[in-house]
Amino acid sequence: MAELAFFSGTMDCGKSTLALQIQHNRSARGLSGMIFTRNDRAGEGRLSSRLGLVTDAVEADEKFDFHVHLVKHLTAGGRVDYVIADEAQFLSPDQVDQLGRVVDDLGIDVFAFGITTDFRTRLFPGSQRLIELADRVEVLQVEALCWCGARATHNARTVGGRMVIEGAQVVVGDVGDPAGARGEIGYEVLCRRHHRRRLTAATAGAGALSPEVLPVDSAHTGSR
């Protein structure tokens, strides 16, 4: 039977890499998939990992209807054996329900990937609905590390290197500004202790273990 599976974790835990691996494994066996994403770091209509892997995807904005899109594709003679939905934390609860209908009504496996909580340690609405609805929820085992070397469990938003706990839930990354030169907002993964103390790599005087802390453009709204 088809299933809705949700793979979750913090930033840097390999969600997009696993999504691309699933796509590769299934396409190598002759299966045809459809990939969706939203607000990927590589730009609109792209699914990318921090390892440099990238593929084309359908950009699913806030008005997108997964069930309608797939029904139209199948009715036109297209084939879909599985669906991959990356950056699923950005989906609305209604869109997650649509993915459930894709599984139940169309018999298509759906693999969703997303961050569980935002920089305030609050569940993203899309992730919350996936936890409520999915047939299977898996926390990825590739451990992201805090600057201190401990397992990172929380996503932190920073302004000028200092952690902040207020602001819009979502701030979309600016792919054209990889060093954050035009904006001071960024993201960093921390262990619970240092997230609670608001102690980032910059404020602790430590070098960030990840060379890419997800810089963003403060002119947009969103989160990673």
PDB file of C-alpha atoms in Angstrom, residues 33-139:
ATOM      1  CA  GLY A  33       8.636  10.426  -9.800  1.00  0.00           C
ATOM      2  CA  MET A  34       7.523  14.015  -9.403  1.00  0.00           C
ATOM      3  CA  ILE A  35       9.550  16.359  -7.197  1.00  0.00           C
ATOM      4  CA  PHE A  36       8.134  19.413  -5.451  1.00  0.00           C
ATOM      5  CA  THR A  37       9.843  22.035  -3.341  1.00  0.00           C
ATOM      6  CA  ARG A  38       9.441  25.560  -2.027  1.00  0.00           C
ATOM      7  CA  ASN A  39      12.010  28.254  -1.255  1.00  0.00           C
ATOM      8  CA  ASP A  40      15.023  26.069  -1.997  1.00  0.00           C
ATOM      9  CA  ARG A  41      18.440  27.702  -1.499  1.00  0.00           C
ATOM     10  CA  ALA A  42      19.250  27.106  -5.194  1.00  0.00           C
ATOM     11  CA  GLY A  43      16.286  29.123  -6.413  1.00  0.00           C
ATOM     12  CA  GLU A  44      12.791  28.563  -7.749  1.00  0.00           C
ATOM     13  CA  GLY A  45      12.048  25.124  -9.176  1.00  0.00           C
ATOM     14  CA  ARG A  46      15.206  23.517  -7.809  1.00  0.00           C
ATOM     15  CA  LEU A  47      15.921  20.913  -5.153  1.00  0.00           C
ATOM     16  CA  SER A  48      19.476  21.103  -3.851  1.00  0.00           C
ATOM     17  CA  SER A  49      21.582  19.696  -1.041  1.00  0.00           C
ATOM     18  CA  ARG A  50      24.492  21.282   0.802  1.00  0.00           C
ATOM     19  CA  LEU A  51      26.751  18.677  -0.845  1.00  0.00           C
ATOM     20  CA  GLY A  52      26.211  20.419  -4.187  1.00  0.00           C
ATOM     21  CA  LEU A  53      23.678  17.983  -5.655  1.00  0.00           C
ATOM     22  CA  VAL A  54      20.763  19.600  -7.464  1.00  0.00           C
ATOM     23  CA  THR A  55      17.817  18.641  -9.670  1.00  0.00           C
ATOM     24  CA  ASP A  56      14.792  20.298 -11.217  1.00  0.00           C
ATOM     25  CA  ALA A  57      11.563  20.411  -9.227  1.00  0.00           C
ATOM     26  CA  VAL A  58       8.073  21.885  -9.368  1.00  0.00           C
ATOM     27  CA  GLU A  59       7.805  25.024  -7.216  1.00  0.00           C
ATOM     28  CA  ALA A  60       4.813  24.560  -4.910  1.00  0.00           C
ATOM     29  CA  ASP A  61       3.766  28.025  -3.752  1.00  0.00           C
ATOM     30  CA  GLU A  62       1.059  28.774  -1.188  1.00  0.00           C
ATOM     31  CA  LYS A  63      -1.712  28.441  -3.822  1.00  0.00           C
ATOM     32  CA  PHE A  64      -0.478  25.139  -5.228  1.00  0.00           C
ATOM     33  CA  ASP A  65      -2.786  22.093  -5.013  1.00  0.00           C
ATOM     34  CA  PHE A  66      -0.850  18.822  -5.076  1.00  0.00           C
ATOM     35  CA  HIS A  67      -3.875  16.610  -5.622  1.00  0.00           C
ATOM     36  CA  VAL A  68      -5.248  18.670  -8.505  1.00  0.00           C
ATOM     37  CA  HIS A  69      -1.809  18.904 -10.143  1.00  0.00           C
ATOM     38  CA  LEU A  70      -1.271  15.149 -10.044  1.00  0.00           C
ATOM     39  CA  VAL A  71      -4.803  14.313 -11.199  1.00  0.00           C
ATOM     40  CA  LYS A  72      -4.331  16.589 -14.226  1.00  0.00           C
ATOM     41  CA  HIS A  73      -0.963  14.985 -14.979  1.00  0.00           C
ATOM     42  CA  LEU A  74      -2.354  11.445 -14.764  1.00  0.00           C
ATOM     43  CA  THR A  75      -5.484  12.323 -16.751  1.00  0.00           C
ATOM     44  CA  ALA A  76      -3.277  13.667 -19.533  1.00  0.00           C
ATOM     45  CA  GLY A  77      -1.554  10.281 -19.760  1.00  0.00           C
ATOM     46  CA  GLY A  78       1.379  11.009 -17.495  1.00  0.00           C
ATOM     47  CA  ARG A  79       2.890   8.546 -15.064  1.00  0.00           C
ATOM     48  CA  VAL A  80       3.802   9.110 -11.416  1.00  0.00           C
ATOM     49  CA  ASP A  81       5.012   6.278  -9.182  1.00  0.00           C
ATOM     50  CA  TYR A  82       6.125   8.407  -6.245  1.00  0.00           C
ATOM     51  CA  VAL A  83       6.202  11.998  -5.033  1.00  0.00           C
ATOM     52  CA  ILE A  84       8.991  13.843  -3.221  1.00  0.00           C
ATOM     53  CA  ALA A  85       8.092  17.042  -1.350  1.00  0.00           C
ATOM     54  CA  ASP A  86      11.132  18.870   0.008  1.00  0.00           C
ATOM     55  CA  GLU A  87      11.051  21.896   2.351  1.00  0.00           C
ATOM     56  CA  ALA A  88       7.722  20.522   3.548  1.00  0.00           C
ATOM     57  CA  GLN A  89       7.778  22.705   6.653  1.00  0.00           C
ATOM     58  CA  PHE A  90       6.689  25.582   4.408  1.00  0.00           C
ATOM     59  CA  LEU A  91       3.501  23.811   3.299  1.00  0.00           C
ATOM     60  CA  SER A  92       0.136  24.764   4.733  1.00  0.00           C
ATOM     61  CA  PRO A  93      -1.873  22.179   6.697  1.00  0.00           C
ATOM     62  CA  ASP A  94      -4.312  22.043   3.762  1.00  0.00           C
ATOM     63  CA  GLN A  95      -1.476  21.204   1.384  1.00  0.00           C
ATOM     64  CA  VAL A  96      -0.341  18.394   3.667  1.00  0.00           C
ATOM     65  CA  ASP A  97      -3.917  17.083   3.596  1.00  0.00           C
ATOM     66  CA  GLN A  98      -3.668  17.166  -0.211  1.00  0.00           C
ATOM     67  CA  LEU A  99      -0.572  14.957  -0.008  1.00  0.00           C
ATOM     68  CA  GLY A 100      -2.573  12.550   2.134  1.00  0.00           C
ATOM     69  CA  ARG A 101      -5.229  12.417  -0.595  1.00  0.00           C
ATOM     70  CA  VAL A 102      -2.521  11.698  -3.179  1.00  0.00           C
ATOM     71  CA  VAL A 103      -1.592   8.623  -1.147  1.00  0.00           C
ATOM     72  CA  ASP A 104      -5.118   7.456  -0.349  1.00  0.00           C
ATOM     73  CA  ASP A 105      -6.966   8.333  -3.573  1.00  0.00           C
ATOM     74  CA  LEU A 106      -4.229   7.890  -6.165  1.00  0.00           C
ATOM     75  CA  GLY A 107      -2.154   5.155  -4.520  1.00  0.00           C
ATOM     76  CA  ILE A 108       1.103   7.103  -4.887  1.00  0.00           C
ATOM     77  CA  ASP A 109       3.877   7.035  -2.274  1.00  0.00           C
ATOM     78  CA  VAL A 110       4.725  10.481  -0.906  1.00  0.00           C
ATOM     79  CA  PHE A 111       8.083  11.215   0.736  1.00  0.00           C
ATOM     80  CA  ALA A 112       8.098  14.567   2.542  1.00  0.00           C
ATOM     81  CA  PHE A 113      11.218  16.199   3.983  1.00  0.00           C
ATOM     82  CA  GLY A 114      11.344  19.159   6.308  1.00  0.00           C
ATOM     83  CA  ILE A 115      12.585  20.933   9.401  1.00  0.00           C
ATOM     84  CA  THR A 116      10.431  20.183  12.418  1.00  0.00           C
ATOM     85  CA  THR A 117      10.721  23.397  14.445  1.00  0.00           C
ATOM     86  CA  ASP A 118      11.543  27.022  13.715  1.00  0.00           C
ATOM     87  CA  PHE A 119      14.131  29.308  15.336  1.00  0.00           C
ATOM     88  CA  ARG A 120      11.762  29.782  18.295  1.00  0.00           C
ATOM     89  CA  THR A 121      11.556  25.986  18.838  1.00  0.00           C
ATOM     90  CA  ARG A 122       7.907  26.065  17.667  1.00  0.00           C
ATOM     91  CA  LEU A 123       6.534  23.526  15.196  1.00  0.00           C
ATOM     92  CA  PHE A 124       6.077  24.712  11.640  1.00  0.00           C
ATOM     93  CA  PRO A 125       2.382  24.294  10.688  1.00  0.00           C
ATOM     94  CA  GLY A 126       3.322  22.028   7.763  1.00  0.00           C
ATOM     95  CA  SER A 127       5.555  19.847   9.920  1.00  0.00           C
ATOM     96  CA  GLN A 128       2.939  19.655  12.657  1.00  0.00           C
ATOM     97  CA  ARG A 129       0.303  18.471  10.203  1.00  0.00           C
ATOM     98  CA  LEU A 130       2.694  15.910   8.741  1.00  0.00           C
ATOM     99  CA  ILE A 131       3.395  14.509  12.206  1.00  0.00           C
ATOM    100  CA  GLU A 132      -0.345  14.266  12.767  1.00  0.00           C
ATOM    101  CA  LEU A 133      -1.128  12.696   9.398  1.00  0.00           C
ATOM    102  CA  ALA A 134       1.869  10.683   8.177  1.00  0.00           C
ATOM    103  CA  ASP A 135       1.901   6.906   8.117  1.00  0.00           C
ATOM    104  CA  ARG A 136       5.553   7.052   9.087  1.00  0.00           C
ATOM    105  CA  VAL A 137       7.689   9.752  10.729  1.00  0.00           C
ATOM    106  CA  GLU A 138      11.459   9.334  10.779  1.00  0.00           C
ATOM    107  CA  VAL A 139      14.011  11.587  12.456  1.00  0.00           C
TER     108      VAL A 139
END
